[in-house]
Short mmCIF file of C-alpha atoms in Angstrom, two decimals:
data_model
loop_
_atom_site.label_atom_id
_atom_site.label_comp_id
_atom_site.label_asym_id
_atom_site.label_seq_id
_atom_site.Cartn_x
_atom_site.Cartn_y
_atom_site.Cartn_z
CA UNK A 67 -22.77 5.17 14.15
CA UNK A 68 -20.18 2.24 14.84
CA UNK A 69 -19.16 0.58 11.32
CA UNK A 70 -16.85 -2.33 10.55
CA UNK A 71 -14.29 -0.82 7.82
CA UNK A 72 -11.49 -3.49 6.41
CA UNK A 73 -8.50 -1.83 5.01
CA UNK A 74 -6.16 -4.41 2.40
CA UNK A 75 -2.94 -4.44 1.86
CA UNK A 76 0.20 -6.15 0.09
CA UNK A 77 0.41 -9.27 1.67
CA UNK A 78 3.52 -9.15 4.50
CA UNK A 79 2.77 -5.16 5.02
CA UNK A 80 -0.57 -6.54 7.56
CA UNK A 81 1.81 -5.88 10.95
CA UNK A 82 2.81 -2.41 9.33
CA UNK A 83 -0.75 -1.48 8.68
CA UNK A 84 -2.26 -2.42 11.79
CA UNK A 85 -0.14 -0.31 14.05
CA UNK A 86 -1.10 2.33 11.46
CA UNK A 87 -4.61 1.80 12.21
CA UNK A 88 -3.51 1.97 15.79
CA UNK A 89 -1.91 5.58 15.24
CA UNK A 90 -5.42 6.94 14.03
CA UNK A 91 -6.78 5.75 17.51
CA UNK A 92 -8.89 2.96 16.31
CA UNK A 93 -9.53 -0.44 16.99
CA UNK A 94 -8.77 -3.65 15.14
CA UNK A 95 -10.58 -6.48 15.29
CA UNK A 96 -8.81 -9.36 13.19
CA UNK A 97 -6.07 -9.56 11.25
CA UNK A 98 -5.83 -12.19 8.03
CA UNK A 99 -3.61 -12.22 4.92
CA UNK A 100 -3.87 -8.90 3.20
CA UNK A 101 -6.38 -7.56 5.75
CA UNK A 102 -7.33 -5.97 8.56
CA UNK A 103 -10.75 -5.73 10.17
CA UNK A 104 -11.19 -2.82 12.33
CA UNK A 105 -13.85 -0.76 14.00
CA UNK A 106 -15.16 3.45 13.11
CA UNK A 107 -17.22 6.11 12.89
CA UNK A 108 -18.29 7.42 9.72
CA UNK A 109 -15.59 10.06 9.40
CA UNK A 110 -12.94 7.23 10.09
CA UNK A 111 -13.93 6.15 6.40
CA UNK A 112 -12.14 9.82 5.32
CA UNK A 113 -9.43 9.90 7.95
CA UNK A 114 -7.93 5.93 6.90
CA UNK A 115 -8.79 7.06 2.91
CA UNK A 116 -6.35 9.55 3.30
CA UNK A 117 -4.09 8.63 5.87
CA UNK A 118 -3.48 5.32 5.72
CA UNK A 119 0.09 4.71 4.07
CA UNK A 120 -0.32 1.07 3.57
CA UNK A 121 -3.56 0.30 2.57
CA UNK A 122 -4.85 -0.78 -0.48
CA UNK A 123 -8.63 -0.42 -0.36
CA UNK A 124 -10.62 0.56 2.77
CA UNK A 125 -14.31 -0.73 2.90
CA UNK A 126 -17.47 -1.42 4.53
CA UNK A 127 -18.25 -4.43 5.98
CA UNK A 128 -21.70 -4.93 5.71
CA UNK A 129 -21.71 -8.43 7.11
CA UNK A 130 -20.16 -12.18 7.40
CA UNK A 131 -21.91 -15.28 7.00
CA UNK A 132 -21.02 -19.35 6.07
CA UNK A 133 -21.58 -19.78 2.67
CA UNK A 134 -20.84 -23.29 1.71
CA UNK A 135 -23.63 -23.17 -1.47
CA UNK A 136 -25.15 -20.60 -3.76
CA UNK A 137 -28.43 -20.92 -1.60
CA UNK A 138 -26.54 -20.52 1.34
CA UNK A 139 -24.99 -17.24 -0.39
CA UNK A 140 -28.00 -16.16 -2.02
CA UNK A 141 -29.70 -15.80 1.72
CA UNK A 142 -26.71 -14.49 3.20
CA UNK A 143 -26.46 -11.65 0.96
CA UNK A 144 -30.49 -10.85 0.80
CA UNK A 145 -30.12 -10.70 4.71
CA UNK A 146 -27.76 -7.15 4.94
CA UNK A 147 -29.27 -4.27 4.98
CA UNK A 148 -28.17 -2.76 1.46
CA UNK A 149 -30.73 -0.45 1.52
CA UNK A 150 -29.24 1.80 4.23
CA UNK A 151 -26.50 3.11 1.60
CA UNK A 152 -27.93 1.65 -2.06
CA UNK A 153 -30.98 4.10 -3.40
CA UNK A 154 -32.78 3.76 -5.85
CA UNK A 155 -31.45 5.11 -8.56
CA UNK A 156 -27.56 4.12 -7.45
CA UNK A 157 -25.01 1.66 -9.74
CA UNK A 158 -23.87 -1.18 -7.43
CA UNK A 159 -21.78 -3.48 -9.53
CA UNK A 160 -20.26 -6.70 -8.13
CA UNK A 161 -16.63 -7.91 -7.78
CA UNK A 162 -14.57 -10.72 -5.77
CA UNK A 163 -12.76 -13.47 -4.68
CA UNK A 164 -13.10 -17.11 -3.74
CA UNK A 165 -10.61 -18.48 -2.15
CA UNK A 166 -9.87 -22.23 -0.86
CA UNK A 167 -14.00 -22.58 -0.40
CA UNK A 168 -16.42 -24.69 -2.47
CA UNK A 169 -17.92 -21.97 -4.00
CA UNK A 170 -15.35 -21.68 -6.41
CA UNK A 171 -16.62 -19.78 -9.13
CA UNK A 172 -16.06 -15.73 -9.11
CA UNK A 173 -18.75 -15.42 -12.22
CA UNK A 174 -21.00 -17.42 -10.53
CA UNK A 175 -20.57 -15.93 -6.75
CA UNK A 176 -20.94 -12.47 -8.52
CA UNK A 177 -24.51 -13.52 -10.16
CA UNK A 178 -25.80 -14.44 -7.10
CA UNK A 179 -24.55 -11.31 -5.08
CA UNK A 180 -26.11 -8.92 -7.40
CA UNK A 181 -29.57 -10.75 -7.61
CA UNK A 182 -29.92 -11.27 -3.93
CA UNK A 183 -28.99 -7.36 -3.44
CA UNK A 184 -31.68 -6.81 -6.46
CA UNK A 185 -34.11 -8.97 -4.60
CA UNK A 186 -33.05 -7.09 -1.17
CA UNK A 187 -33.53 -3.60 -2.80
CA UNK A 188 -36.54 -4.49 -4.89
CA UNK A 189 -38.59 -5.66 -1.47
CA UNK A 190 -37.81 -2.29 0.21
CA UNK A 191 -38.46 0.37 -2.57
CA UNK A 192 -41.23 -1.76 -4.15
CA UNK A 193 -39.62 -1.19 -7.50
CA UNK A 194 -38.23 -4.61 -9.96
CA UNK A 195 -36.29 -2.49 -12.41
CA UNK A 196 -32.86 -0.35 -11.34
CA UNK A 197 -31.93 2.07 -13.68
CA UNK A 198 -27.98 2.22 -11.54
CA UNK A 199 -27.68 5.72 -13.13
CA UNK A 200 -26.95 7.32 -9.70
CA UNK A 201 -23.93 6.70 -7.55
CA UNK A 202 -21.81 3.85 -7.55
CA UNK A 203 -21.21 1.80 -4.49
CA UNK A 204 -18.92 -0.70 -5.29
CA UNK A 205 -19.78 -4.53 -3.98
CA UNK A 206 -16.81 -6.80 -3.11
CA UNK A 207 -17.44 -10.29 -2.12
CA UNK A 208 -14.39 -12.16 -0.24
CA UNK A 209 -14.93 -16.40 0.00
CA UNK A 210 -12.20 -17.46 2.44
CA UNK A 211 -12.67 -20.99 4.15
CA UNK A 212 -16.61 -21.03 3.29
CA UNK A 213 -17.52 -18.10 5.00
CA UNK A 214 -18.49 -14.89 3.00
CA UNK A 215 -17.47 -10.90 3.65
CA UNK A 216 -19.16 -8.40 1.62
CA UNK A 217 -18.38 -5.46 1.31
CA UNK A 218 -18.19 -1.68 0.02
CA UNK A 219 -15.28 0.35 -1.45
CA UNK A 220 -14.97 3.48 -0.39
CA UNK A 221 -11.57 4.50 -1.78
CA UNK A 222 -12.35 3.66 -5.98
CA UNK A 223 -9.20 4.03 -7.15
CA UNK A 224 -6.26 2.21 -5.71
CA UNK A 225 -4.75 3.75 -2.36
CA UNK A 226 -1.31 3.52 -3.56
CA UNK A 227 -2.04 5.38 -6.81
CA UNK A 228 -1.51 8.98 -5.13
CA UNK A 229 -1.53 11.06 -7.48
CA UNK A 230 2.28 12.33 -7.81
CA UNK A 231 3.33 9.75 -10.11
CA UNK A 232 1.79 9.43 -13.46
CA UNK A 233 5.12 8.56 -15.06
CA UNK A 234 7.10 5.64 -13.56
CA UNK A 235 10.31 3.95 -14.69
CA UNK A 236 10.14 -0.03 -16.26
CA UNK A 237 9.67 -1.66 -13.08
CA UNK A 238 8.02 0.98 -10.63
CA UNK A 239 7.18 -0.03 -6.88
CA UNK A 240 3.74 0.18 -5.97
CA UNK A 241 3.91 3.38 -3.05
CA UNK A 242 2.28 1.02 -0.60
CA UNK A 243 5.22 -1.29 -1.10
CA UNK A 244 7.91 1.56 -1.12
CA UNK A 245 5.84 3.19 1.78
CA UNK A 246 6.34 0.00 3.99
CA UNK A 247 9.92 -0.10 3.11
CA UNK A 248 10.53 3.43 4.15
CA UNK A 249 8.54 2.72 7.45
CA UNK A 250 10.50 -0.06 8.45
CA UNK A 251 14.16 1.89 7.92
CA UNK A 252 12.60 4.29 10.70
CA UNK A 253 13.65 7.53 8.88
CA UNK A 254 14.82 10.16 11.26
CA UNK A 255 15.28 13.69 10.89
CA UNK A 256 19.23 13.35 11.86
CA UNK A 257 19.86 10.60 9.61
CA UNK A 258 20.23 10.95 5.91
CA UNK A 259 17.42 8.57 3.65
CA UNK A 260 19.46 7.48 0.58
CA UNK A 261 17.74 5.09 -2.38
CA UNK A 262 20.50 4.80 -4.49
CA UNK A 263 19.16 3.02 -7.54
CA UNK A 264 15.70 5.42 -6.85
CA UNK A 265 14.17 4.72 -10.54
CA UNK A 266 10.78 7.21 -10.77
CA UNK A 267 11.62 8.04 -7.24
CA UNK A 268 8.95 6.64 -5.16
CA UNK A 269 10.77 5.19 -1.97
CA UNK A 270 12.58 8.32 -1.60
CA UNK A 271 9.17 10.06 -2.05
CA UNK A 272 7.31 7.89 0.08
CA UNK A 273 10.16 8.50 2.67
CA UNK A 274 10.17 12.20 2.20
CA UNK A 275 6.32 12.41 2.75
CA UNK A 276 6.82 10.47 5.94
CA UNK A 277 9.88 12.75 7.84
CA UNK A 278 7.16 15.42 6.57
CA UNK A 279 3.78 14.00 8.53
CA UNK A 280 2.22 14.37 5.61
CA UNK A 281 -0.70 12.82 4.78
CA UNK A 282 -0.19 9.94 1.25
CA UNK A 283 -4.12 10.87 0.12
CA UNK A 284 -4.29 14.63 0.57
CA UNK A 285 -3.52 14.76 -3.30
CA UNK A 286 -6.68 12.69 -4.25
CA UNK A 287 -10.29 11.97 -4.04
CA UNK A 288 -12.38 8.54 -3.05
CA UNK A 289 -15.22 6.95 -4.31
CA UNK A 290 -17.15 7.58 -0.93
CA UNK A 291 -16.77 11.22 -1.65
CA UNK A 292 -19.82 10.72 -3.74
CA UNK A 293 -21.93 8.82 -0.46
CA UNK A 294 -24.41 11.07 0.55
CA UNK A 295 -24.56 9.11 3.62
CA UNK A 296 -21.13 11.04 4.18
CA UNK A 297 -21.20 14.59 4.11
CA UNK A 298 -18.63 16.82 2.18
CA UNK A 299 -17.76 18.40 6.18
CA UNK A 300 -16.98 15.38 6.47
CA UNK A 301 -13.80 15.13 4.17
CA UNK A 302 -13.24 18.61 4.57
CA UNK A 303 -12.10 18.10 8.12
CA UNK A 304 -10.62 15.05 7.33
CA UNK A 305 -8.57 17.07 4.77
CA UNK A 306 -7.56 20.02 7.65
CA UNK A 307 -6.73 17.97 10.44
CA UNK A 308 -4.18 15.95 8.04
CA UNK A 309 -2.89 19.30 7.02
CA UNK A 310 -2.57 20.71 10.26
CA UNK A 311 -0.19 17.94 11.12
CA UNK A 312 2.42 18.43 8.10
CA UNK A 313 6.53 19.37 9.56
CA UNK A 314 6.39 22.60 8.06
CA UNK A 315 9.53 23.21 10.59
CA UNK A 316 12.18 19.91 9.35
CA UNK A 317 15.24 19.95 8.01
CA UNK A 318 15.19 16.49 6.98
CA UNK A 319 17.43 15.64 3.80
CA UNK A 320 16.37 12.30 1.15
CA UNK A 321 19.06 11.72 -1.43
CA UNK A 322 17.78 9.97 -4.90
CA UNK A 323 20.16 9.20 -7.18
CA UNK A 324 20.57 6.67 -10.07
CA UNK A 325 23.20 5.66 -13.11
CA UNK A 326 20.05 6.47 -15.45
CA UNK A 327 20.74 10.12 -15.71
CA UNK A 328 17.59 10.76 -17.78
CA UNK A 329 15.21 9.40 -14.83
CA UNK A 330 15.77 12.07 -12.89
CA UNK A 331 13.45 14.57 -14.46
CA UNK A 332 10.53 12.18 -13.53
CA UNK A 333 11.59 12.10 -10.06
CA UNK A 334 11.78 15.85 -9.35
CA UNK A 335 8.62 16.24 -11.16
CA UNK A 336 7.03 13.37 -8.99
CA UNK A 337 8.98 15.14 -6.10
CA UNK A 338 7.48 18.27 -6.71
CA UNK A 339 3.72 17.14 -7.44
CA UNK A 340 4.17 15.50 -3.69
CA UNK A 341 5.76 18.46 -2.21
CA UNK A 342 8.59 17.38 -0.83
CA UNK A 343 11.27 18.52 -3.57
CA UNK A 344 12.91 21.17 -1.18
CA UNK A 345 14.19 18.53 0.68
CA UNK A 346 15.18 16.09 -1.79
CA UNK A 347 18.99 15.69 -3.87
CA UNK A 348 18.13 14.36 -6.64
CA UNK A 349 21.62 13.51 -8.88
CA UNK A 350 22.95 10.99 -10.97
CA UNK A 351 25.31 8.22 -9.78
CA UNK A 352 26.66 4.82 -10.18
CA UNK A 353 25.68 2.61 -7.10
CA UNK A 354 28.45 0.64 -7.59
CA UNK A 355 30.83 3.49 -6.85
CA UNK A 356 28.71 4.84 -3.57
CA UNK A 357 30.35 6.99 -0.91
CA UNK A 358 29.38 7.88 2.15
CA UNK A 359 29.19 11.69 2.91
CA UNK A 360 31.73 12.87 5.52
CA UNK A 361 30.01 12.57 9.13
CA UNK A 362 26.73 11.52 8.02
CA UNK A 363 24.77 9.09 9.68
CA UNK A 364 22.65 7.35 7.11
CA UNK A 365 20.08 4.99 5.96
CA UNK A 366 20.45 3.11 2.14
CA UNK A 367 17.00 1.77 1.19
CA UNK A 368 16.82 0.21 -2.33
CA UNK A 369 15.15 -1.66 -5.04
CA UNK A 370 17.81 -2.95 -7.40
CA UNK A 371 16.68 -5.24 -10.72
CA UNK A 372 15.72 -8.73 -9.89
CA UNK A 373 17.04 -10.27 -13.29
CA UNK A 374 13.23 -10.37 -14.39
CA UNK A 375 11.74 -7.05 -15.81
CA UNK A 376 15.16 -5.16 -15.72
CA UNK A 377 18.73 -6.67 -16.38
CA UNK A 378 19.34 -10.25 -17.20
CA UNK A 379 19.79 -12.78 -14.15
CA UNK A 380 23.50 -12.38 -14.89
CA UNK A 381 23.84 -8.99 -14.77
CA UNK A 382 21.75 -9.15 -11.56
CA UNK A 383 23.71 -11.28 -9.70
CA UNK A 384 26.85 -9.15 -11.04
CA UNK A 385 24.97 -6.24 -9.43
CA UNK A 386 24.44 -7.67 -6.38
CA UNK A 387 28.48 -8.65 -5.80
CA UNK A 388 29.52 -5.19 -6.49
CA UNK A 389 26.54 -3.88 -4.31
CA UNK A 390 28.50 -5.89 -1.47
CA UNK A 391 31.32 -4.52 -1.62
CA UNK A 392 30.39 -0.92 -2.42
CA UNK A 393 28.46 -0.64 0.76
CA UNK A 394 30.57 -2.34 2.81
CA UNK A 395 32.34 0.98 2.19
CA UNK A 396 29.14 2.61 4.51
CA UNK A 397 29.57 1.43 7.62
CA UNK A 398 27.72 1.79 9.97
CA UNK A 399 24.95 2.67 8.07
CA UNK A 400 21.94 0.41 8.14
CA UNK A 401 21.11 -1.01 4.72
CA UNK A 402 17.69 -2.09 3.54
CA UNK A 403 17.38 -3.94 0.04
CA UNK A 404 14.45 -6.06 -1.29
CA UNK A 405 14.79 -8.19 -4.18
CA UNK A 406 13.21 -11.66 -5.54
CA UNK A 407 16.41 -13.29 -5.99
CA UNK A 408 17.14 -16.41 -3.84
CA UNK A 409 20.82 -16.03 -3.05
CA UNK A 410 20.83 -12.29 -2.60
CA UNK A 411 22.69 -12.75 0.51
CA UNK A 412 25.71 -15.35 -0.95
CA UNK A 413 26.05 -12.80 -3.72
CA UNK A 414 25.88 -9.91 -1.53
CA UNK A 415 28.78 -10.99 0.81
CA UNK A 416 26.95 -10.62 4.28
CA UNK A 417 23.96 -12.42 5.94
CA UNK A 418 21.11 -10.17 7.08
CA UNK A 419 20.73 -8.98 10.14
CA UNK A 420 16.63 -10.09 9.35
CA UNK A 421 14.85 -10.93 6.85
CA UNK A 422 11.02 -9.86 6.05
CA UNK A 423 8.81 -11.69 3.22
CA UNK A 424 6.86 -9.07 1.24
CA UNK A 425 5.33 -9.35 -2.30
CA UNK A 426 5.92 -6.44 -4.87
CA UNK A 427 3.06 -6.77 -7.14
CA UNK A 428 2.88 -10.88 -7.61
CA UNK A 429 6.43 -11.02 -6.99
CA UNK A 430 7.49 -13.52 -3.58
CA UNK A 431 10.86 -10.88 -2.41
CA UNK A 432 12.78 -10.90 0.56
CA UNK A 433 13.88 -7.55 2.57
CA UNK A 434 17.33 -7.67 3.35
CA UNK A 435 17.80 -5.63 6.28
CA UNK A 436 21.40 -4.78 7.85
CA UNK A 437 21.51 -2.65 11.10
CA UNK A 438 24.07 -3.82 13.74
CA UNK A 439 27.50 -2.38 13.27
CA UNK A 440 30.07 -5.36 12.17
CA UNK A 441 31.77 -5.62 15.81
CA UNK A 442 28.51 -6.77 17.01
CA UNK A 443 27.59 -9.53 14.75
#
């Protein structure tokens, strides 16, 4: 059975995201801000739940339609066939977005979905009263421009909550985020990963988990687990082929270190709940007095305060001169920092070599990415 399955993301991680799509062998069919349509079987739904670094959600599409009134929506809606995954008995609560369309009105959009999938179910079973005691499919709506996507969630709980980190430091990264950071430093086997102001730990982590192949959802279970319309073999396989896949042979090496000696508990715990701790140094240090170990090739991906949630503006922009002129002390090395502030580079000392727009939570940043050698500038 061919479905339509949208994973979200972050907005600016869509590019990294799609060529992870790619990597599972399936197709995509459109790309928009913070999604990505894209085409699979049923066990697709367990293979991008759990392997999908990225995402945010993965759902169902169950249909697209114009919806430029609450008639107009009302029809729409009644018009899927619900049925073929709501029974009886099931919970199907409704959730959403309405964005630059004139149905503007989430509470209102959301009272219309449910009674149209009411009316929908109620004409099939022959039944007006749900009891929703059963399982829970959960209904997402998504207005963009007038037309109408709705949807099922199959992964409940948010993709980038793995499961390793139930303690985080003031100002933790989302893992999607910190995930899309490590992707785009390229770790390598050969080449030491270094976040040097690491916090709970999670880039390093998320970097660590990739040099390892291993899958970011093997720790965790999705909502769809619960869809009888998607067998527990299902999963299971899922679950063994991502397994079969994990480095159990690498000798890759991810440094974490930060001035906040007391941190760095959390992170080995974190490290060791995503079992990668055997090939993470963990250690306290000052960034401001980094140095490079002798005949290493390396990779510095950080995260430092913004002036927002950690540090004042001051201090942040004091950070970011000594930053400069600490790693200056690295070369070659490629460096990889993302922050919010808008003259990162004038207080940093050095232009980028280019420059990515991401979000971290609400939060417009910039990725600062340097990786040609000085000579070549």
């Amino acid at each position: 059975m061919k479905l339509q399955l949208v994973a979200t993301c972050l907005f600016g991680l869509e590019k990294l995201l799609g060529e992870e799509i790619d990597a599972l062998g399936l197709t995509r069919l459109e790309t928009i801000d913070g999604r990505v349509t894209f085409e699979g079987e049923p066990c697709d739904i367990a293979r991008a739940n759990i392997g999908l670094r990225c995402a945010e959600h993965v759902f169902i599409k169950l249909g697209t339609f114009p919806a430029t009134s609450f008639t107009g929506l009302f029809d729409g809606v009644k018009a899927l066939p619900w049925e073929e995954w709501i029974g009886k008995t099931d919970a199907f609560p409704v959730k959403g977005h309405a964005i630059k369309s004139k149905l503007y009105s989430v509470p209102d959009c959301q009272s219309i979905v449910k009674k149209a999938i009411v009316q929908r179910l109620s004409d099939t079973y022959g039944i007006k009263w749900f009891s929703e005691s059963g399982v829970k499919y959960q209904i997402e709506f998504f207005i963009f421009k007038d037309v109408a996507t709705l949807m099922i969630d199959t992964s409940g709980i948010p993709l980038h909550k793995r499961g390793y980190r139930p303690a985080a430091g003031p100002a933790p990264l989302r893992e999607t985020l910190a995930a899309a950071l490590a992707l785009t430093a390229r770790p390598r086997e050969d080449v030491l990963f270094w976040d040097p102001m690491c916090g709970s730990g999670t880039i390093a982590i998320e970097a660590a988990l990739i040099l390892a192949n291993k899958a970011p959802g093997l720790g965790r279970s999705f909502a769809a687990e619960e869809f009888p319309q998607l067998p527990p073999s299902l999963w299971q396989d899922a679950r063994a082929a991502a397994e079969g896949e994990i480095r159990t042979d690498s000798h890759y090496e991810v440094y974490a270190s930060d001035i906040d000696e007391d941190i760095l508990d959390v992170v080995y715990e974190n490290a060791l709940r995503a079992g990668v701790e055997e090939h993470m140094n963990i250690f306290q240090a000052d960034v401001r007095k980094i140095e490079k170990p002798e005949g290493r090739r390396g990779t510095v991906v950080c995260n430092p305060p913004y002036g927002e949630r950690l540090m004042t503006p001051q201090e942040a922009e004091a950070l970011y001169r000594d930053m400069g002129r600490a790693f200056a002390n690295l070369s070659p090395w490629q460096i990889y920092i993302i922050t919010s502030h808008p003259q990162f580079e004038r207080l940093y000392g050095q232009r980028a070599d280019k420059i990515r727009k991401l979000y971290n939570g609400m939060i417009p940043c910039n990725l600062y990415q340097y990786f040609k050698p000085k000579d070549k500038k």
